[in-house]
PDB file of C-alpha atoms and ligand atoms in Angstrom:
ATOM      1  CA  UNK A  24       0.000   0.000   0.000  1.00  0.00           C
ATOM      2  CA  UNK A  25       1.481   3.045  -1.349  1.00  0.00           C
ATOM      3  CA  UNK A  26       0.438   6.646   0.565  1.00  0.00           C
ATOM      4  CA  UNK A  27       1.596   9.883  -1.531  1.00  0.00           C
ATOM      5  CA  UNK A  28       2.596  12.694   0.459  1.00  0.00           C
ATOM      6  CA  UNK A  29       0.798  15.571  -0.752  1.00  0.00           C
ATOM      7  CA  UNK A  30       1.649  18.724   2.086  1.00  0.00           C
ATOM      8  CA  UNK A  31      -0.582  21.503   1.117  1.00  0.00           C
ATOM      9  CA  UNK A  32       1.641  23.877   3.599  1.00  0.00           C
ATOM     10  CA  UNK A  33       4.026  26.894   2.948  1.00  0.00           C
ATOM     11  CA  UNK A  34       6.573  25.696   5.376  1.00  0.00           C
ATOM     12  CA  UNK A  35       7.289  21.361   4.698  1.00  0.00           C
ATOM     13  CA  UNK A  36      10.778  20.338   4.898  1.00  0.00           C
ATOM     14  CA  UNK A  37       9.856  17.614   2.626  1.00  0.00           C
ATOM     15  CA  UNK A  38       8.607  19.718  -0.416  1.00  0.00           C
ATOM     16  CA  UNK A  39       9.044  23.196   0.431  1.00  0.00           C
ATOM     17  CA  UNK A  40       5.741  24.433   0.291  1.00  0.00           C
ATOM     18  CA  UNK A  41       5.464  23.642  -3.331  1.00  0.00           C
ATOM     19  CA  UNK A  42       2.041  22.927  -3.703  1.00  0.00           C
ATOM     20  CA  UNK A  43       0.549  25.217  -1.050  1.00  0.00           C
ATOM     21  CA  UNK A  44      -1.686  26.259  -3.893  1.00  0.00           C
ATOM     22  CA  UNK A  45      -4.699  24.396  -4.715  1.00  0.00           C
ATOM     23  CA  UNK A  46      -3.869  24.134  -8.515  1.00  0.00           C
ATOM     24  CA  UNK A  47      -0.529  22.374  -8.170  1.00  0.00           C
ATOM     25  CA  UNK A  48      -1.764  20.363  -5.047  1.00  0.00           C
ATOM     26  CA  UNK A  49      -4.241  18.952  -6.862  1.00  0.00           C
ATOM     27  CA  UNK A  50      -2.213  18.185 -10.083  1.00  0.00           C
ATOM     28  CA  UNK A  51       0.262  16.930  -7.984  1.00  0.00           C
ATOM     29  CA  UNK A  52      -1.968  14.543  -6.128  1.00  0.00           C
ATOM     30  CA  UNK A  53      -3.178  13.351  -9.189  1.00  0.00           C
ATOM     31  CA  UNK A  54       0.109  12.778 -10.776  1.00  0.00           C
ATOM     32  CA  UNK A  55       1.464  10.571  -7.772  1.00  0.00           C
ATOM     33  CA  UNK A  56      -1.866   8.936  -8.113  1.00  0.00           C
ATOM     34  CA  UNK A  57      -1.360   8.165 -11.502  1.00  0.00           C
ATOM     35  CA  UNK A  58       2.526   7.034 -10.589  1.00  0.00           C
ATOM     36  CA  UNK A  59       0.970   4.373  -8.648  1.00  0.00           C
ATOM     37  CA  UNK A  60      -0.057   5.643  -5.007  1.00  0.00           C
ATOM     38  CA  UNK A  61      -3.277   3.970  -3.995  1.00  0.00           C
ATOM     39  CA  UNK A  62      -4.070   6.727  -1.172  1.00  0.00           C
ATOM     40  CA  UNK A  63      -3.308  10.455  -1.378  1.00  0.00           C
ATOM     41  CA  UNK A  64      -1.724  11.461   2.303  1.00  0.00           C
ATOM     42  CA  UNK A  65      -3.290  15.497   2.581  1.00  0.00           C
ATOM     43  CA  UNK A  66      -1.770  17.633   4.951  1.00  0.00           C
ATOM     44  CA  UNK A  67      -2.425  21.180   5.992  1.00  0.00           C
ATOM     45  CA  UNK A  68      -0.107  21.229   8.936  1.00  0.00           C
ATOM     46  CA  UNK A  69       3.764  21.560   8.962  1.00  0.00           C
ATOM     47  CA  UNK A  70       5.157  18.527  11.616  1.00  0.00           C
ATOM     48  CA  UNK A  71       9.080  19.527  11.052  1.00  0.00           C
ATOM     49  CA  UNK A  72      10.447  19.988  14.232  1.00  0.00           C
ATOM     50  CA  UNK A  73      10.183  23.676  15.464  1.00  0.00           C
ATOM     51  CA  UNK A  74       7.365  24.192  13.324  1.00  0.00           C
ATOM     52  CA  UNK A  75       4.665  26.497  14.534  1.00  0.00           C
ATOM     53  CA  UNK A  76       1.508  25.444  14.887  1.00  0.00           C
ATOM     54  CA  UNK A  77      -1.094  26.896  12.142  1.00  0.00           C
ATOM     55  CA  UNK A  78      -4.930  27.050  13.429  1.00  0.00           C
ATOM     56  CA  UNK A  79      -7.723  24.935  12.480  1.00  0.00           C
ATOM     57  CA  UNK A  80      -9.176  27.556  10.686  1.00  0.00           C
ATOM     58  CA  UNK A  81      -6.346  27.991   8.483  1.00  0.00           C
ATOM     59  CA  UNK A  82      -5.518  23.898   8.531  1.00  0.00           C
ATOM     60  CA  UNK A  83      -8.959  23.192   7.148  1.00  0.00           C
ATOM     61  CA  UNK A  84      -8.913  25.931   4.757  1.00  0.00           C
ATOM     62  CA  UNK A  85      -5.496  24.404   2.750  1.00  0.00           C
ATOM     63  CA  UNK A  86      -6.900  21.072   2.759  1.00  0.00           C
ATOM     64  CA  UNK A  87     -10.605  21.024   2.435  1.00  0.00           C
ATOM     65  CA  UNK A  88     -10.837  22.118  -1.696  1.00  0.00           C
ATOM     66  CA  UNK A  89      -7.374  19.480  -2.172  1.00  0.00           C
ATOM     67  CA  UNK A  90      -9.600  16.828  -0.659  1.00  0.00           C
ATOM     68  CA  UNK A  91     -12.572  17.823  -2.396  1.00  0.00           C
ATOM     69  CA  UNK A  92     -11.089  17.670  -5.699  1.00  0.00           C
ATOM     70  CA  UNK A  93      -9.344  14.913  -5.292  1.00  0.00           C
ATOM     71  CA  UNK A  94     -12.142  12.741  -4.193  1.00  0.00           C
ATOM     72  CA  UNK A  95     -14.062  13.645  -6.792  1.00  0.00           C
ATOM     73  CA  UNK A  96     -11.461  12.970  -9.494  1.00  0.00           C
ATOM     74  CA  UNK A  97     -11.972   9.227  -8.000  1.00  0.00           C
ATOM     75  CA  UNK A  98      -8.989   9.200  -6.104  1.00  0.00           C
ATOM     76  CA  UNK A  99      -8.621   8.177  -2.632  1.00  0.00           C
ATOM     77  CA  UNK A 100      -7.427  10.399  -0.219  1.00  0.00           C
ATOM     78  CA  UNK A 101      -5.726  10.386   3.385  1.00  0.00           C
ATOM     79  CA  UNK A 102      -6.514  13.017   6.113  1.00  0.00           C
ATOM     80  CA  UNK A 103      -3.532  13.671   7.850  1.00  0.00           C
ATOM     81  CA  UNK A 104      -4.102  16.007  10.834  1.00  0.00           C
ATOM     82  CA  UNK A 105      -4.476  15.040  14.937  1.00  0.00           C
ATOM     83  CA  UNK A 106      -7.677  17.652  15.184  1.00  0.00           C
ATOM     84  CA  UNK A 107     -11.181  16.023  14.998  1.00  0.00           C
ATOM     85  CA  UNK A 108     -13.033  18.894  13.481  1.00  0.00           C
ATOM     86  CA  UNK A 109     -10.739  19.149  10.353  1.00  0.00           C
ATOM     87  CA  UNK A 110     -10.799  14.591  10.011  1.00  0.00           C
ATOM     88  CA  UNK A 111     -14.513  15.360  10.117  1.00  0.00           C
ATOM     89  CA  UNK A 112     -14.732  17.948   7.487  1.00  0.00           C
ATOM     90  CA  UNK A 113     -12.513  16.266   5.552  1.00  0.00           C
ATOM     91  CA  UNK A 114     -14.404  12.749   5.574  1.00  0.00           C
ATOM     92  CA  UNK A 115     -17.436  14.801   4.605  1.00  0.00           C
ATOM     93  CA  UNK A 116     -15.214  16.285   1.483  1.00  0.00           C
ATOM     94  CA  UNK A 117     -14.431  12.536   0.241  1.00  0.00           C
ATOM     95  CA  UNK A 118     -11.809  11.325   2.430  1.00  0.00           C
ATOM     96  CA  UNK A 119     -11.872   7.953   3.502  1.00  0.00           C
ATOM     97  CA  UNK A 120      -9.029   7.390   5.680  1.00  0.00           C
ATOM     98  CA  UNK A 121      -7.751   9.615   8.678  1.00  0.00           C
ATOM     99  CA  UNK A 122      -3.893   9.489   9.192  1.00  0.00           C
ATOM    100  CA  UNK A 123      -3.090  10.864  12.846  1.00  0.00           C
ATOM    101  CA  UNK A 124       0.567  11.788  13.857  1.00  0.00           C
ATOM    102  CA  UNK A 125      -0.563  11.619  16.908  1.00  0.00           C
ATOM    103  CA  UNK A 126      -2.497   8.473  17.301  1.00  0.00           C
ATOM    104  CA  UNK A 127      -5.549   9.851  19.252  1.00  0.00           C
ATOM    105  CA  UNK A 128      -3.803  11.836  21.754  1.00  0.00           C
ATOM    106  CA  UNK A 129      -3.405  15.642  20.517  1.00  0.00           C
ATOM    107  CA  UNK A 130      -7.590  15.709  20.282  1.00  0.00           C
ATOM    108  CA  UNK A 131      -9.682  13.522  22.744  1.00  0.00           C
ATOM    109  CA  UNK A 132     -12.949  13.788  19.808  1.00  0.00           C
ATOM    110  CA  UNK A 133     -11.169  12.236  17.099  1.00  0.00           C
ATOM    111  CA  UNK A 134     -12.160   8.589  18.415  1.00  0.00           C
ATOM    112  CA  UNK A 135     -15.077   8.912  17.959  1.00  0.00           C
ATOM    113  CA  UNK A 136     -15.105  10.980  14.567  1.00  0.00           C
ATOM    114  CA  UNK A 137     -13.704   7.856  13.280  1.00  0.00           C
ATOM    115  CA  UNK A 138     -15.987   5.275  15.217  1.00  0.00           C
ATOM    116  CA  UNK A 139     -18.894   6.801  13.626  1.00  0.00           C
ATOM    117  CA  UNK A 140     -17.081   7.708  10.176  1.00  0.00           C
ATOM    118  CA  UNK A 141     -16.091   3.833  10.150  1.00  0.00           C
ATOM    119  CA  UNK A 142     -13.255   4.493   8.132  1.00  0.00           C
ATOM    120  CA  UNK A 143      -9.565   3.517   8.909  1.00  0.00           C
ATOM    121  CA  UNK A 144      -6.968   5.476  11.120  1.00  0.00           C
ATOM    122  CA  UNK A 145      -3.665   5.415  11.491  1.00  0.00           C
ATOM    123  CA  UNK A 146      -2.172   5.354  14.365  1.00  0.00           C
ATOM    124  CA  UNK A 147       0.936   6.784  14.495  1.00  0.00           C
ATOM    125  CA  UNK A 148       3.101   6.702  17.399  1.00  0.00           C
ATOM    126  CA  UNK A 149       3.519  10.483  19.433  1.00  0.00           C
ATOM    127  CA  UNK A 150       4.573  12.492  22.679  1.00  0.00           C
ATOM    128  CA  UNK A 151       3.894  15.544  21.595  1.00  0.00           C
ATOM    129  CA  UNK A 152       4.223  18.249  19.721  1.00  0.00           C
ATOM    130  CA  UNK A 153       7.233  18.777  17.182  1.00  0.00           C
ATOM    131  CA  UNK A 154       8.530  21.604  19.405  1.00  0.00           C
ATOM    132  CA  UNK A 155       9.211  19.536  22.431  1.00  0.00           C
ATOM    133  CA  UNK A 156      10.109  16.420  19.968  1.00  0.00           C
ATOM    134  CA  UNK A 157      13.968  16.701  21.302  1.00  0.00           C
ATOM    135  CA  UNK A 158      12.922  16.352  25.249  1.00  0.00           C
ATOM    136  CA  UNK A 159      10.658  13.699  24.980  1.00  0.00           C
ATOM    137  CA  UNK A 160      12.649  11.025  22.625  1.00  0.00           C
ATOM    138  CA  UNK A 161      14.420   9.724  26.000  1.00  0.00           C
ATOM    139  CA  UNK A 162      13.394   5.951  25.898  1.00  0.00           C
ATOM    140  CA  UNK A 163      15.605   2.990  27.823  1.00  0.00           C
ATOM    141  CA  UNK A 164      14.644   0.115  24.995  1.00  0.00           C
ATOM    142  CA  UNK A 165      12.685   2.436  22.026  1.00  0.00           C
ATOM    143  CA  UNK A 166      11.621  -0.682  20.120  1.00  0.00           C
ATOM    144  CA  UNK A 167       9.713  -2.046  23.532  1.00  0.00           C
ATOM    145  CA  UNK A 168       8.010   1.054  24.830  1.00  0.00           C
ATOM    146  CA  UNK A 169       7.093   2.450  20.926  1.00  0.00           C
ATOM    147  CA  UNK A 170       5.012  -0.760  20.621  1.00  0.00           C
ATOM    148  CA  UNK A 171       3.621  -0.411  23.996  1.00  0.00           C
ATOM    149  CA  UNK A 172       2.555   3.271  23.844  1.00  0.00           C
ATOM    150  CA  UNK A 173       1.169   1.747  20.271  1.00  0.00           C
ATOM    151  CA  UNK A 174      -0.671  -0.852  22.362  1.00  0.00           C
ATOM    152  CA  UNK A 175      -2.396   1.304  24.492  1.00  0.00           C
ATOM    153  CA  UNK A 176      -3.370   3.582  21.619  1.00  0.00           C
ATOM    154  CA  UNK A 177      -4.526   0.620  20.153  1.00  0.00           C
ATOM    155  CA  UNK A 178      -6.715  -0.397  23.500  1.00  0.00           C
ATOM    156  CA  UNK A 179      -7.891   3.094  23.947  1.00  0.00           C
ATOM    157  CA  UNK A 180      -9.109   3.721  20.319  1.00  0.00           C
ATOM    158  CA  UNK A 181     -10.884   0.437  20.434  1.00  0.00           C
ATOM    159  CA  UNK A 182     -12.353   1.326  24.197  1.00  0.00           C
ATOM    160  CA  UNK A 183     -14.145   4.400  21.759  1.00  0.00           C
ATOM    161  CA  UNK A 184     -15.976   2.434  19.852  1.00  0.00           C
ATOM    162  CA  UNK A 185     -13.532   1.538  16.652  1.00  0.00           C
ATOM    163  CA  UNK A 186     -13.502  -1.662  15.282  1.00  0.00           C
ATOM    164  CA  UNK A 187     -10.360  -3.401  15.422  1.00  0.00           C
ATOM    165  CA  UNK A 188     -10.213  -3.430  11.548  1.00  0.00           C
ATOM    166  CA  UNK A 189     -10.112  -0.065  11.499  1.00  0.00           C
ATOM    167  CA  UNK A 190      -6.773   0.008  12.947  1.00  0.00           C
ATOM    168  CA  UNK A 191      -3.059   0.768  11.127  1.00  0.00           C
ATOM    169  CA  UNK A 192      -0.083   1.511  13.474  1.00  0.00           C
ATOM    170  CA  UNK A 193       2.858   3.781  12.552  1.00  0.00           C
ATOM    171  CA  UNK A 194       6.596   3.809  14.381  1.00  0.00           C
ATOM    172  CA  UNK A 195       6.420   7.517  13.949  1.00  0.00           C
ATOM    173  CA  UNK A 196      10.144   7.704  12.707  1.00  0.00           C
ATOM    174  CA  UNK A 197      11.748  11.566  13.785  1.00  0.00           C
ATOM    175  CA  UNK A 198       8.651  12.034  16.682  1.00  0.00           C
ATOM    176  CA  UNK A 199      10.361  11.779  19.352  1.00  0.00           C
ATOM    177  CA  UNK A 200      13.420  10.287  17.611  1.00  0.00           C
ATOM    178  CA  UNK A 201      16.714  10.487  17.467  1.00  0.00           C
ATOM    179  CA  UNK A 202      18.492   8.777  14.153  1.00  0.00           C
ATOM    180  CA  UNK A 203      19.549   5.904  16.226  1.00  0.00           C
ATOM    181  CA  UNK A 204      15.863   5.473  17.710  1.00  0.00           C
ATOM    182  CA  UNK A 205      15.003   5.085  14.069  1.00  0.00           C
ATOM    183  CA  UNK A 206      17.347   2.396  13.207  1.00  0.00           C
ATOM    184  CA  UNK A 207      16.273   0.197  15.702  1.00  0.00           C
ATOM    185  CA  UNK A 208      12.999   0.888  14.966  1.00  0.00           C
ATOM    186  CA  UNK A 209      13.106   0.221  11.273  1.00  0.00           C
ATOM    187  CA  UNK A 210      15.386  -3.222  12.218  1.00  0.00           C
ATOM    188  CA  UNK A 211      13.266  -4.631  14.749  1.00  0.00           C
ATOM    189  CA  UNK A 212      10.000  -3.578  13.009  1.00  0.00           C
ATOM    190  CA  UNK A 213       8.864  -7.461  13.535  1.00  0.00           C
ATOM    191  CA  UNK A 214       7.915  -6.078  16.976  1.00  0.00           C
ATOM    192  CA  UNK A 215       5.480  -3.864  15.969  1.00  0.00           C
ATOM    193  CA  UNK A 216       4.051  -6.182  13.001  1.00  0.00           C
ATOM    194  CA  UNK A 217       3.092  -8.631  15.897  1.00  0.00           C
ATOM    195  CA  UNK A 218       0.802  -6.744  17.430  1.00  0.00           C
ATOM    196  CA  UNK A 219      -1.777  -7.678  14.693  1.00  0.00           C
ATOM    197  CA  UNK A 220      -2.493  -4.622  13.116  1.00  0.00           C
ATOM    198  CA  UNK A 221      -1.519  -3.047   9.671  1.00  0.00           C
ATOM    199  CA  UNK A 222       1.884  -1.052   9.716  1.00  0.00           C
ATOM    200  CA  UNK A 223       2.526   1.827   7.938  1.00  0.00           C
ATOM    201  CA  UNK A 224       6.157   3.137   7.265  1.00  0.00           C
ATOM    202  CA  UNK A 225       7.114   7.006   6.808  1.00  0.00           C
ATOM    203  CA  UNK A 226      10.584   7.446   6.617  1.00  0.00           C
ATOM    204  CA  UNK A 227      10.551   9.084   3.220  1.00  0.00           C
ATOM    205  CA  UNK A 228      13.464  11.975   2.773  1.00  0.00           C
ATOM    206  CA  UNK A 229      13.867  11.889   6.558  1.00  0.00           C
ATOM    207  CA  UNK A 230      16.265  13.835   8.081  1.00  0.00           C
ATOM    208  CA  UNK A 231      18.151  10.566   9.847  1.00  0.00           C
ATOM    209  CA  UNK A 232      18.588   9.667   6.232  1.00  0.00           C
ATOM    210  CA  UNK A 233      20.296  13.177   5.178  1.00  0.00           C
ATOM    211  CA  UNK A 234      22.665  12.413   8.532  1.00  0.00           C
ATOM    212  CA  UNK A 235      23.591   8.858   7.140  1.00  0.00           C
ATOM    213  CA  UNK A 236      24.548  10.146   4.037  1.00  0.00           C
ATOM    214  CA  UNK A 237      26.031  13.314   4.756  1.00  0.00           C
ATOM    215  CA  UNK A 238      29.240  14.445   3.136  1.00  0.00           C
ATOM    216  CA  UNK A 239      32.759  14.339   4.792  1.00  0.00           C
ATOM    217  CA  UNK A 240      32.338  17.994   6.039  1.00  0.00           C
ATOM    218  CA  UNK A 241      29.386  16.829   8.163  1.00  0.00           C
ATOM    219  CA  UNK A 242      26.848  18.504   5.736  1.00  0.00           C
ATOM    220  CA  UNK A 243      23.854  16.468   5.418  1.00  0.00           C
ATOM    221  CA  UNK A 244      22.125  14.848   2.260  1.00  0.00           C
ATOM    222  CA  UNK A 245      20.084  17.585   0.628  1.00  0.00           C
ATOM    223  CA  UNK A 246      16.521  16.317   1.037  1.00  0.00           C
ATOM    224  CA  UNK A 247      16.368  16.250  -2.860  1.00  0.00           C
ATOM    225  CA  UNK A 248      18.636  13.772  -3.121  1.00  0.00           C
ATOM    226  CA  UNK A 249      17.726  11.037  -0.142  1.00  0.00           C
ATOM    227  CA  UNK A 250      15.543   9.044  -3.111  1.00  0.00           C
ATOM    228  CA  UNK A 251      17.444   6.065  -3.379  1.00  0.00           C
ATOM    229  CA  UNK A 252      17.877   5.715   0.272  1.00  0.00           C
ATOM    230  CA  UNK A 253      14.278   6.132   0.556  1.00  0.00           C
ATOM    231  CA  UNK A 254      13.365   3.335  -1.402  1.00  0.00           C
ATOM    232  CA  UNK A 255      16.093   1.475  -0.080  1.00  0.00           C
ATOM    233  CA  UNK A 256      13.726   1.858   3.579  1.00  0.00           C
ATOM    234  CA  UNK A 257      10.577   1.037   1.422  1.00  0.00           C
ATOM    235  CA  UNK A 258      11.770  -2.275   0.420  1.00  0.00           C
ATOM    236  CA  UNK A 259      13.448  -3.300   3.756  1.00  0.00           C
ATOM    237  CA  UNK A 260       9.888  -2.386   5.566  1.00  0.00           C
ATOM    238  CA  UNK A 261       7.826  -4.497   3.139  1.00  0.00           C
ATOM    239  CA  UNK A 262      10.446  -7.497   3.882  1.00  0.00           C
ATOM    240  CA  UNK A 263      10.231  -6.474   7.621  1.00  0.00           C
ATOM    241  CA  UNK A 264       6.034  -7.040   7.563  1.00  0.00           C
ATOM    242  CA  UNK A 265       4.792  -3.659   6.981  1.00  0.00           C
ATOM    243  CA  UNK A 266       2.014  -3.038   5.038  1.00  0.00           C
ATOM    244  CA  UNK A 267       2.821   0.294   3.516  1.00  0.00           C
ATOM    245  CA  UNK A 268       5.261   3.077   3.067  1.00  0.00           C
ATOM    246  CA  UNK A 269       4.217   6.600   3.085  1.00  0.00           C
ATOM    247  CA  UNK A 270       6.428   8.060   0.455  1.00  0.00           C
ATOM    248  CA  UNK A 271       7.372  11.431  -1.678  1.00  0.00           C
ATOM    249  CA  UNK A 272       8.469   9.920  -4.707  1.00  0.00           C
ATOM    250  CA  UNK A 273       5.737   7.295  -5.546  1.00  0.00           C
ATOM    251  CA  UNK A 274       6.878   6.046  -9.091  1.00  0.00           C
ATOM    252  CA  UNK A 275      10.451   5.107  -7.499  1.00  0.00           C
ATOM    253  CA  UNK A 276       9.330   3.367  -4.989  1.00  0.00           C
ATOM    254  CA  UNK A 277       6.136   1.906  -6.856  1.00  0.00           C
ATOM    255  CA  UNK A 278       8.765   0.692  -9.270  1.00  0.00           C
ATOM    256  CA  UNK A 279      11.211  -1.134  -6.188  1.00  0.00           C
ATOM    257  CA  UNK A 280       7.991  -2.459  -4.811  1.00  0.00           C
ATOM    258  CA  UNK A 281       6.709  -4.189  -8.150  1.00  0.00           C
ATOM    259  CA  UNK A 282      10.914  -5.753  -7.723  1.00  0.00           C
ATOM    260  CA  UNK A 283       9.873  -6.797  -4.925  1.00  0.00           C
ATOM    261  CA  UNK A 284       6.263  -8.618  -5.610  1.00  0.00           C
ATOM    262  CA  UNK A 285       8.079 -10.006  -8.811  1.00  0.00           C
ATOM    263  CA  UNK A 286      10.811 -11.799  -7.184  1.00  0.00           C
ATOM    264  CA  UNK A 287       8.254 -12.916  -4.313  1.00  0.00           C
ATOM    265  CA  UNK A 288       5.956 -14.502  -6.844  1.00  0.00           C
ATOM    266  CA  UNK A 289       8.537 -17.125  -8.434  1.00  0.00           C
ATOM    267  CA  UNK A 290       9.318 -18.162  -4.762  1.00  0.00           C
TER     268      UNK A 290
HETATM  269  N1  PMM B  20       5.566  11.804   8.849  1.00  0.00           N
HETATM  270  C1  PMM B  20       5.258  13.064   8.573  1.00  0.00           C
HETATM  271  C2  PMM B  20       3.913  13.486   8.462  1.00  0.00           C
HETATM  272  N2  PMM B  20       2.910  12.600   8.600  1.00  0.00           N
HETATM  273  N3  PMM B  20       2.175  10.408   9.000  1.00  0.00           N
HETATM  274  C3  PMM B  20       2.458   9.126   9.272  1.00  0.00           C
HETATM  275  N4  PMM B  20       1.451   8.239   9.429  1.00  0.00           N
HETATM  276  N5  PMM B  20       3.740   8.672   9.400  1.00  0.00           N
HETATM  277  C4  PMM B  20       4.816   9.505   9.273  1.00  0.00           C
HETATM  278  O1  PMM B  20       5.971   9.041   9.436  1.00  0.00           O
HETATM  279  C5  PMM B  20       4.556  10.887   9.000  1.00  0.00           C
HETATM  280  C6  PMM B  20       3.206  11.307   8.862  1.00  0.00           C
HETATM  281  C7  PMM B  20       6.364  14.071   8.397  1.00  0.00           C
HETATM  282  O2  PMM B  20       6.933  13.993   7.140  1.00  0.00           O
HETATM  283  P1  PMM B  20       6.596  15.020   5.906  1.00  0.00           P
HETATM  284  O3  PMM B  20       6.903  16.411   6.395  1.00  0.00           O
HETATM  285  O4  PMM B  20       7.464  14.572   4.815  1.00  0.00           O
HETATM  286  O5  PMM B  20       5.136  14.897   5.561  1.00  0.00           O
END
């Protein structure tokens, strides 16, 4: 399962506010749907650490028309915000899937916007906001307590009212991570894959990947040019157990994942 980022924001460090427009969001959404992405990921709210927060006024306003559009163009599309009002508004504009960075905790409604909406959520693990992101990634075994702050997410969203099929789980690589949290995330993701529900994978153009690869001065990889490493991730998740990547460049890694299914097949 392929998500396509789409970040309808002035400020992402993924895409630079490229398609904070609704024009080029929308053609943009519909190319990476037509590069293979089944879901369209729409944001309207920067998560890059230090980011400020925008209000839900403003949130709803970038993404609303994006979704609308989109939707009606017949493809499917991906809330991703943590407030229930804007999941709900965007559900009512065609969206059938809400993507939460912050798995039910940032807004104590969303529950049960999605218990009644019926639709699935991702549950993405999350201790708060970007700002305080370098304070709270303290963790004595990161692989054990991610999947059991993912656990109780899971318990309390199903304690709401949604159905256990409802449910996709998320590492949350860079929330609360360091580089290092990542990497033993991403290499003991069998933990998380055992808990029974979907898992989706984000570490697209991440900033742990600019650090591996950064020159000799200590410069990082430009975010422009973290592709291959990317899909390097994507295939190593899919051979880990997850059950999607959430990715910038859809037709590269659409192309390493058909590799992948190919070489599976004539097992
Ligand atoms: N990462 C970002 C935003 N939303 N949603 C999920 N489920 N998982 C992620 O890892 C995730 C996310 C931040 O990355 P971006 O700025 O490139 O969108």
């Amino acid at each position: 399962m392929i998500f396509g980022v789409l970040n309808v924001t002035p400020d992402s460090f993924s895409d630079g506010g490229r398609y904070a427009a609704l024009e080029p969001a929308v053609a943009h959404g519909l190319r990476l749907g037509a590069e293979g992405a089944d879901v369209i990921d729409v944001g309207g709210e920067s998560t890059r650490p230090g980011a400020a927060r925008v209000d839900e006024t403003e949130e709803a306003r970038r993404v609303l028309p994006v979704v609308r559009e989109l939707s009606a163009a017949g493809v499917s599309v991906s809330i991703d915000t943590s407030r229930a009002a804007v999941a709900a508004a965007a559900i009512e504009a065609g969206a059938t899937i809400v993507n939460d960075v912050s798995g039910g905790l940032a807004d104590p409604t969303m529950a049960s916007v999605v218990a009644s909406a019926g639709c699935p959520w991702v549950l993405m693990h999350w201790r708060g906001h970007p700002r305080d992101r370098a304070r709270l990634a303290a963790y004595d075994d990161v692989v054990v307590e991610v999947r059991d702050e993912l656990r109780r997410r899971v318990d309390a969203a199903l304690r709401a009212g949604v159905a256990d099929d409802q449910i996709i789980i998320d590492p949350g690589l860079g929330f609360a991570k360091t580089a290092e949290h990542n990497w033993r995330l991403s290499a003991n993701l069998g933990e998380l894959v055992s808990l029974g529900y979907p898992v989706l994978f984000g570490a697209s153009r991440k900033s742990y990947l600019g650090a591996l690869l950064a020159a000799e001065t200590g410069t990082p990889r430009p975010v422009d040019q973290r592709e291959p490493a990317t899909v390097a991730t994507t295939v190593l998740a899919l051979v880990a157990g997850a059950w999607g990547v959430r990715v910038h460049d859809v037709r590269a890694n659409a192309d390493a994942i058909r590799v992948w299914l190919a070489m599976r097949a004539a097992r």
